[in-house]
Amino acid sequence: MHSVSIVIPAYNEETNIRLGAIDKVLFYLEKQIYDWELIIVDDGSTDKTRYLLDEVSRSDKRIRLIINPHQGKAATVISGMQHAKHSIIVFSDLDQATPIDQLEKILPWFERGFDIVIGSRNSTREGAPIIRRIMAKGFIILRSYVLGLGDISDTQCGFKAFKREITENIFSRLLLYKKGKIVSGAKVTAGFDIETLFVSKKFGYKIKEVPVEWHYVETRRVNPLKDSLQGIHDIIMIRINSLRKLYS
C-alpha cells in the first residue's frame, strides 16, 4: 500500500481557512488507513494565514508548515514537494475546488504502472465564467500545436500526483519559475503545470489523466487577460528551451 504526502500552497488564504478548507482535508485524511502527511507551504502571506496554519500544524505531528518568502505558486509547490517523504506526492489547492476525496480516483492508477496521475476537469467545468472556458480552449489549442501535448486534455487542474522517486528528476529541470525569485502580488504561474508535464513526457514517464469532481471557486488571483498573455509567453519559452536542449 502506498503512503501519501499532500502538498498545499497557501497565499493569503485566511478566508478559506476560516471557512474550514483545511478541516475538510484533515477530516478525510484521518479516516484513511495508509500513512500520510500534510505539508502546507505559506507563500509569504500578508494576512493571518500563517498564524492560522501554525495553529493547525501544532495539532498533529503529521502536519508540517513551511514558511517561504513570496515566490508564487510554482516555487511554493516545488518547495513542498522537496520536503515530502512518502511514496506518492500530491499537490492540491487549498480552496479544495477539487475535493481531497478525489484521491480515491487517483491512487489506484499507480498500482497499474503509471508514474504520474493528474485530475481532469473537462467534464465538470459548469459554473466557470465563459471567459475562463475560452481561456481553457485557447490553452489546449496552443499547447497542443506548440508543445505536442494534445493527448492531455487538462494540464491546468490543480490536482496532480507523482511517484516520489521521479520528482527530483522532473522538478530540478524546470526553468520558468525557479525557486528563489521573490515576486510581488498574486502569481498564478500558468506555465508551471505545462512545463512539468512537458518535461515528464520528455523523459518517458507514464501519465494518466482521470476525470475528477471540480467546483468553480471565485478568486482574485485570476486575471483573464494577464494570465492568458503570461500563458502564451510560457508556452513559447518552453518550446525555445526545448529547442536549445535545456531540459536534457
mmCIF file of C-alpha atoms in Angstrom:
data_model
loop_
_atom_site.group_PDB
_atom_site.id
_atom_site.type_symbol
_atom_site.label_atom_id
_atom_site.label_comp_id
_atom_site.label_asym_id
_atom_site.label_seq_id
_atom_site.Cartn_x
_atom_site.Cartn_y
_atom_site.Cartn_z
ATOM 1 C CA MET A 1 0.000 0.000 0.000
ATOM 2 C CA HIS A 2 1.224 3.475 -0.835
ATOM 3 C CA SER A 3 1.893 6.242 1.669
ATOM 4 C CA VAL A 4 0.815 9.745 0.664
ATOM 5 C CA SER A 5 2.168 13.267 1.075
ATOM 6 C CA ILE A 6 -0.302 16.082 0.376
ATOM 7 C CA VAL A 7 1.277 19.414 -0.564
ATOM 8 C CA ILE A 8 -0.911 22.510 -0.345
ATOM 9 C CA PRO A 9 0.353 26.003 -1.241
ATOM 10 C CA ALA A 10 -1.178 28.917 0.647
ATOM 11 C CA TYR A 11 -1.118 32.627 -0.163
ATOM 12 C CA ASN A 12 -3.487 34.927 1.731
ATOM 13 C CA GLU A 13 -5.965 32.117 2.345
ATOM 14 C CA GLU A 14 -7.336 33.376 5.660
ATOM 15 C CA THR A 15 -10.931 33.316 4.437
ATOM 16 C CA ASN A 16 -10.807 29.753 3.095
ATOM 17 C CA ILE A 17 -9.065 28.508 6.233
ATOM 18 C CA ARG A 18 -11.702 30.094 8.486
ATOM 19 C CA LEU A 19 -14.389 28.533 6.274
ATOM 20 C CA GLY A 20 -12.959 25.100 7.054
ATOM 21 C CA ALA A 21 -10.984 24.167 3.934
ATOM 22 C CA ILE A 22 -8.106 22.620 5.885
ATOM 23 C CA ASP A 23 -10.533 20.961 8.317
ATOM 24 C CA LYS A 24 -12.148 19.137 5.386
ATOM 25 C CA VAL A 25 -8.767 17.841 4.237
ATOM 26 C CA LEU A 26 -7.860 16.589 7.702
ATOM 27 C CA PHE A 27 -11.283 15.033 8.273
ATOM 28 C CA TYR A 28 -10.778 12.968 5.145
ATOM 29 C CA LEU A 29 -7.159 12.008 5.796
ATOM 30 C CA GLU A 30 -7.806 10.922 9.368
ATOM 31 C CA LYS A 31 -10.159 8.228 8.066
ATOM 32 C CA GLN A 32 -7.541 6.675 5.769
ATOM 33 C CA ILE A 33 -5.611 3.517 6.662
ATOM 34 C CA TYR A 34 -2.450 4.479 4.776
ATOM 35 C CA ASP A 35 0.346 6.636 6.220
ATOM 36 C CA TRP A 36 0.005 10.280 5.278
ATOM 37 C CA GLU A 37 1.410 13.712 5.915
ATOM 38 C CA LEU A 38 0.060 17.163 5.116
ATOM 39 C CA ILE A 39 2.613 19.770 4.053
ATOM 40 C CA ILE A 40 1.262 23.314 3.861
ATOM 41 C CA VAL A 41 3.573 25.901 2.362
ATOM 42 C CA ASP A 42 2.880 29.530 3.180
ATOM 43 C CA ASP A 43 3.935 31.724 0.260
ATOM 44 C CA GLY A 44 4.681 34.891 2.205
ATOM 45 C CA SER A 45 1.066 35.640 3.123
ATOM 46 C CA THR A 46 0.291 39.133 4.389
ATOM 47 C CA ASP A 47 -2.985 38.319 6.177
ATOM 48 C CA LYS A 48 -3.478 35.919 9.109
ATOM 49 C CA THR A 49 -2.897 32.791 7.023
ATOM 50 C CA ARG A 50 0.425 31.971 8.672
ATOM 51 C CA TYR A 51 -0.990 32.382 12.179
ATOM 52 C CA LEU A 52 -3.955 30.102 11.441
ATOM 53 C CA LEU A 53 -1.763 27.485 9.747
ATOM 54 C CA ASP A 54 0.642 27.487 12.673
ATOM 55 C CA GLU A 55 -2.265 26.552 14.951
ATOM 56 C CA VAL A 56 -3.245 23.727 12.595
ATOM 57 C CA SER A 57 0.306 22.363 12.375
ATOM 58 C CA ARG A 58 0.575 22.133 16.169
ATOM 59 C CA SER A 59 -2.464 19.849 16.320
ATOM 60 C CA ASP A 60 -0.856 16.803 14.666
ATOM 61 C CA LYS A 61 2.766 15.793 14.060
ATOM 62 C CA ARG A 62 1.773 14.638 10.579
ATOM 63 C CA ILE A 63 1.066 18.251 9.607
ATOM 64 C CA ARG A 64 4.033 20.379 8.637
ATOM 65 C CA LEU A 65 4.094 24.108 7.930
ATOM 66 C CA ILE A 66 6.803 25.549 5.696
ATOM 67 C CA ILE A 67 7.157 29.317 5.628
ATOM 68 C CA ASN A 68 8.635 30.867 2.491
ATOM 69 C CA PRO A 69 9.027 34.399 1.151
ATOM 70 C CA HIS A 70 6.513 35.236 -1.570
ATOM 71 C CA GLN A 71 7.663 33.451 -4.732
ATOM 72 C CA GLY A 72 4.429 32.423 -6.457
ATOM 73 C CA LYS A 73 2.580 29.134 -6.658
ATOM 74 C CA ALA A 74 5.145 27.222 -8.713
ATOM 75 C CA ALA A 75 8.055 27.760 -6.347
ATOM 76 C CA THR A 76 5.755 27.151 -3.385
ATOM 77 C CA VAL A 77 4.600 23.770 -4.690
ATOM 78 C CA ILE A 78 8.148 22.731 -5.577
ATOM 79 C CA SER A 79 9.300 23.639 -2.072
ATOM 80 C CA GLY A 80 6.628 21.434 -0.537
ATOM 81 C CA MET A 81 7.392 18.508 -2.821
ATOM 82 C CA GLN A 82 11.069 18.667 -1.931
ATOM 83 C CA HIS A 83 10.130 18.195 1.731
ATOM 84 C CA ALA A 84 7.714 15.306 1.123
ATOM 85 C CA LYS A 85 8.746 11.863 2.373
ATOM 86 C CA HIS A 86 6.018 9.435 1.300
ATOM 87 C CA SER A 87 5.867 7.281 -1.833
ATOM 88 C CA ILE A 88 3.132 9.301 -3.579
ATOM 89 C CA ILE A 89 3.184 13.111 -3.556
ATOM 90 C CA VAL A 90 0.008 15.007 -4.401
ATOM 91 C CA PHE A 91 -0.377 18.740 -4.768
ATOM 92 C CA SER A 92 -3.798 20.270 -4.284
ATOM 93 C CA ASP A 93 -5.261 23.770 -3.989
ATOM 94 C CA LEU A 94 -6.231 24.968 -0.532
ATOM 95 C CA ASP A 95 -9.659 26.133 -1.689
ATOM 96 C CA GLN A 96 -10.487 22.484 -2.466
ATOM 97 C CA ALA A 97 -12.045 23.264 -5.822
ATOM 98 C CA THR A 98 -11.163 19.621 -6.430
ATOM 99 C CA PRO A 99 -12.110 17.931 -3.138
ATOM 100 C CA ILE A 100 -9.459 15.859 -1.411
ATOM 101 C CA ASP A 101 -11.652 12.752 -1.595
ATOM 102 C CA GLN A 102 -10.882 12.636 -5.333
ATOM 103 C CA LEU A 103 -7.697 10.880 -4.240
ATOM 104 C CA GLU A 104 -9.781 7.724 -4.402
ATOM 105 C CA LYS A 105 -9.876 8.095 -8.186
ATOM 106 C CA ILE A 106 -6.168 8.918 -8.442
ATOM 107 C CA LEU A 107 -4.299 6.446 -6.256
ATOM 108 C CA PRO A 108 -5.402 3.133 -7.865
ATOM 109 C CA TRP A 109 -3.681 4.072 -11.132
ATOM 110 C CA PHE A 110 -0.259 3.900 -9.529
ATOM 111 C CA GLU A 111 -0.904 0.199 -8.940
ATOM 112 C CA ARG A 112 -1.391 -0.110 -12.710
ATOM 113 C CA GLY A 113 2.073 1.176 -13.502
ATOM 114 C CA PHE A 114 1.577 4.895 -14.008
ATOM 115 C CA ASP A 115 4.188 7.367 -12.753
ATOM 116 C CA ILE A 116 2.003 10.481 -12.743
ATOM 117 C CA VAL A 117 -1.769 10.755 -12.354
ATOM 118 C CA ILE A 118 -3.476 14.091 -12.967
ATOM 119 C CA GLY A 119 -7.013 15.302 -12.483
ATOM 120 C CA SER A 120 -9.097 16.499 -15.422
ATOM 121 C CA ARG A 121 -11.962 18.994 -15.118
ATOM 122 C CA ASN A 122 -13.157 18.808 -18.709
ATOM 123 C CA SER A 123 -16.462 17.175 -17.880
ATOM 124 C CA THR A 124 -17.118 19.381 -14.840
ATOM 125 C CA ARG A 125 -16.426 22.964 -15.864
ATOM 126 C CA GLU A 126 -20.020 24.021 -15.262
ATOM 127 C CA GLY A 127 -20.161 27.169 -13.192
ATOM 128 C CA ALA A 128 -16.978 28.658 -14.581
ATOM 129 C CA PRO A 129 -17.355 32.043 -16.316
ATOM 130 C CA ILE A 130 -17.377 31.983 -20.105
ATOM 131 C CA ILE A 131 -14.047 33.824 -20.244
ATOM 132 C CA ARG A 132 -12.415 31.046 -18.204
ATOM 133 C CA ARG A 133 -13.784 28.434 -20.617
ATOM 134 C CA ILE A 134 -12.454 30.395 -23.587
ATOM 135 C CA MET A 135 -9.058 30.625 -21.905
ATOM 136 C CA ALA A 136 -9.067 26.871 -21.390
ATOM 137 C CA LYS A 137 -9.920 26.135 -25.025
ATOM 138 C CA GLY A 138 -7.239 28.510 -26.254
ATOM 139 C CA PHE A 139 -4.668 26.927 -23.988
ATOM 140 C CA ILE A 140 -5.487 23.460 -25.300
ATOM 141 C CA ILE A 141 -5.050 24.513 -28.929
ATOM 142 C CA LEU A 142 -1.831 26.424 -28.325
ATOM 143 C CA ARG A 143 -0.059 23.886 -26.137
ATOM 144 C CA SER A 144 -1.078 21.068 -28.499
ATOM 145 C CA TYR A 145 0.333 22.864 -31.545
ATOM 146 C CA VAL A 146 3.500 24.259 -29.965
ATOM 147 C CA LEU A 147 4.410 21.563 -27.433
ATOM 148 C CA GLY A 148 2.697 18.414 -28.653
ATOM 149 C CA LEU A 149 0.615 17.985 -25.507
ATOM 150 C CA GLY A 150 -2.591 17.247 -27.382
ATOM 151 C CA ASP A 151 -3.057 13.918 -25.638
ATOM 152 C CA ILE A 152 -3.511 15.721 -22.300
ATOM 153 C CA SER A 153 -6.857 17.499 -22.249
ATOM 154 C CA ASP A 154 -6.423 19.459 -18.994
ATOM 155 C CA THR A 155 -2.914 20.463 -17.977
ATOM 156 C CA GLN A 156 -4.072 23.128 -15.512
ATOM 157 C CA CYS A 157 -6.112 21.194 -12.944
ATOM 158 C CA GLY A 158 -4.567 21.846 -9.538
ATOM 159 C CA PHE A 159 -4.720 18.193 -8.505
ATOM 160 C CA LYS A 160 -1.703 16.129 -9.569
ATOM 161 C CA ALA A 161 0.091 13.128 -8.080
ATOM 162 C CA PHE A 162 3.604 11.796 -8.647
ATOM 163 C CA LYS A 163 5.720 8.868 -7.588
ATOM 164 C CA ARG A 164 8.225 10.386 -5.186
ATOM 165 C CA GLU A 165 11.139 8.624 -6.900
ATOM 166 C CA ILE A 166 10.718 10.661 -10.089
ATOM 167 C CA THR A 167 10.010 14.102 -8.646
ATOM 168 C CA GLU A 168 13.627 15.221 -8.283
ATOM 169 C CA ASN A 169 14.353 14.437 -11.928
ATOM 170 C CA ILE A 170 11.332 16.433 -13.057
ATOM 171 C CA PHE A 171 11.262 19.441 -10.761
ATOM 172 C CA SER A 172 15.014 20.038 -10.752
ATOM 173 C CA ARG A 173 14.814 20.609 -14.522
ATOM 174 C CA LEU A 174 12.045 23.204 -14.551
ATOM 175 C CA LEU A 175 13.243 26.585 -15.759
ATOM 176 C CA LEU A 176 10.333 29.023 -15.918
ATOM 177 C CA TYR A 177 9.727 29.561 -12.221
ATOM 178 C CA LYS A 178 12.847 28.538 -10.371
ATOM 179 C CA LYS A 179 12.668 28.615 -6.603
ATOM 180 C CA GLY A 180 14.263 31.646 -5.026
ATOM 181 C CA LYS A 181 12.911 34.547 -7.085
ATOM 182 C CA ILE A 182 10.916 36.944 -4.927
ATOM 183 C CA VAL A 183 7.729 38.295 -6.542
ATOM 184 C CA SER A 184 5.006 40.762 -5.620
ATOM 185 C CA GLY A 185 1.250 40.314 -5.781
ATOM 186 C CA ALA A 186 -0.620 37.148 -6.733
ATOM 187 C CA LYS A 187 1.394 34.914 -9.049
ATOM 188 C CA VAL A 188 -0.606 32.136 -10.711
ATOM 189 C CA THR A 189 2.318 30.875 -12.858
ATOM 190 C CA ALA A 190 0.201 29.160 -15.512
ATOM 191 C CA GLY A 191 3.196 27.681 -17.304
ATOM 192 C CA PHE A 192 4.294 25.660 -14.281
ATOM 193 C CA ASP A 193 1.867 22.790 -14.893
ATOM 194 C CA ILE A 194 2.577 22.764 -18.616
ATOM 195 C CA GLU A 195 6.345 22.708 -18.150
ATOM 196 C CA THR A 196 6.033 19.960 -15.542
ATOM 197 C CA LEU A 197 4.053 17.720 -17.886
ATOM 198 C CA PHE A 198 6.216 18.586 -20.898
ATOM 199 C CA VAL A 199 9.385 17.545 -19.041
ATOM 200 C CA SER A 200 7.633 14.432 -17.686
ATOM 201 C CA LYS A 201 6.691 13.316 -21.200
ATOM 202 C CA LYS A 202 10.170 14.108 -22.489
ATOM 203 C CA PHE A 203 11.609 11.593 -20.022
ATOM 204 C CA GLY A 204 9.044 8.974 -20.886
ATOM 205 C CA TYR A 205 7.087 8.876 -17.649
ATOM 206 C CA LYS A 206 3.662 7.284 -17.914
ATOM 207 C CA ILE A 207 0.901 9.846 -17.335
ATOM 208 C CA LYS A 208 -2.736 9.025 -16.645
ATOM 209 C CA GLU A 209 -5.472 11.653 -16.807
ATOM 210 C CA VAL A 210 -8.508 10.954 -14.632
ATOM 211 C CA PRO A 211 -11.819 12.886 -14.533
ATOM 212 C CA VAL A 212 -12.313 14.481 -11.121
ATOM 213 C CA GLU A 213 -15.019 16.465 -9.381
ATOM 214 C CA TRP A 214 -14.428 20.186 -9.626
ATOM 215 C CA HIS A 215 -16.269 23.257 -8.366
ATOM 216 C CA TYR A 216 -15.623 26.762 -9.592
ATOM 217 C CA VAL A 217 -14.252 28.973 -6.822
ATOM 218 C CA GLU A 218 -14.074 32.723 -7.380
ATOM 219 C CA THR A 219 -10.571 34.078 -6.882
ATOM 220 C CA ARG A 220 -8.922 37.454 -7.324
ATOM 221 C CA ARG A 221 -5.713 35.705 -8.369
ATOM 222 C CA VAL A 222 -7.007 35.017 -11.886
ATOM 223 C CA ASN A 223 -6.778 37.900 -14.355
ATOM 224 C CA PRO A 224 -8.029 36.544 -17.710
ATOM 225 C CA LEU A 225 -6.062 38.897 -19.966
ATOM 226 C CA LYS A 226 -2.855 38.997 -17.931
ATOM 227 C CA ASP A 227 -2.858 35.257 -17.275
ATOM 228 C CA SER A 228 -3.587 34.426 -20.931
ATOM 229 C CA LEU A 229 -0.657 36.544 -22.105
ATOM 230 C CA GLN A 230 1.590 35.001 -19.465
ATOM 231 C CA GLY A 231 0.465 31.535 -20.525
ATOM 232 C CA ILE A 232 1.292 32.237 -24.173
ATOM 233 C CA HIS A 233 4.700 33.552 -23.165
ATOM 234 C CA ASP A 234 5.371 30.470 -21.035
ATOM 235 C CA ILE A 235 4.427 28.041 -23.801
ATOM 236 C CA ILE A 236 6.751 29.805 -26.241
ATOM 237 C CA MET A 237 9.586 29.821 -23.700
ATOM 238 C CA ILE A 238 9.156 26.085 -23.037
ATOM 239 C CA ARG A 239 9.443 25.466 -26.774
ATOM 240 C CA ILE A 240 12.548 27.638 -27.030
ATOM 241 C CA ASN A 241 14.137 25.947 -24.012
ATOM 242 C CA SER A 242 13.437 22.568 -25.566
ATOM 243 C CA LEU A 243 14.959 23.542 -28.910
ATOM 244 C CA ARG A 244 18.039 24.726 -27.022
ATOM 245 C CA LYS A 245 18.112 21.310 -25.299
ATOM 246 C CA LEU A 246 17.954 22.885 -21.846
ATOM 247 C CA TYR A 247 15.718 20.103 -20.495
ATOM 248 C CA SER A 248 18.234 17.329 -21.222
#
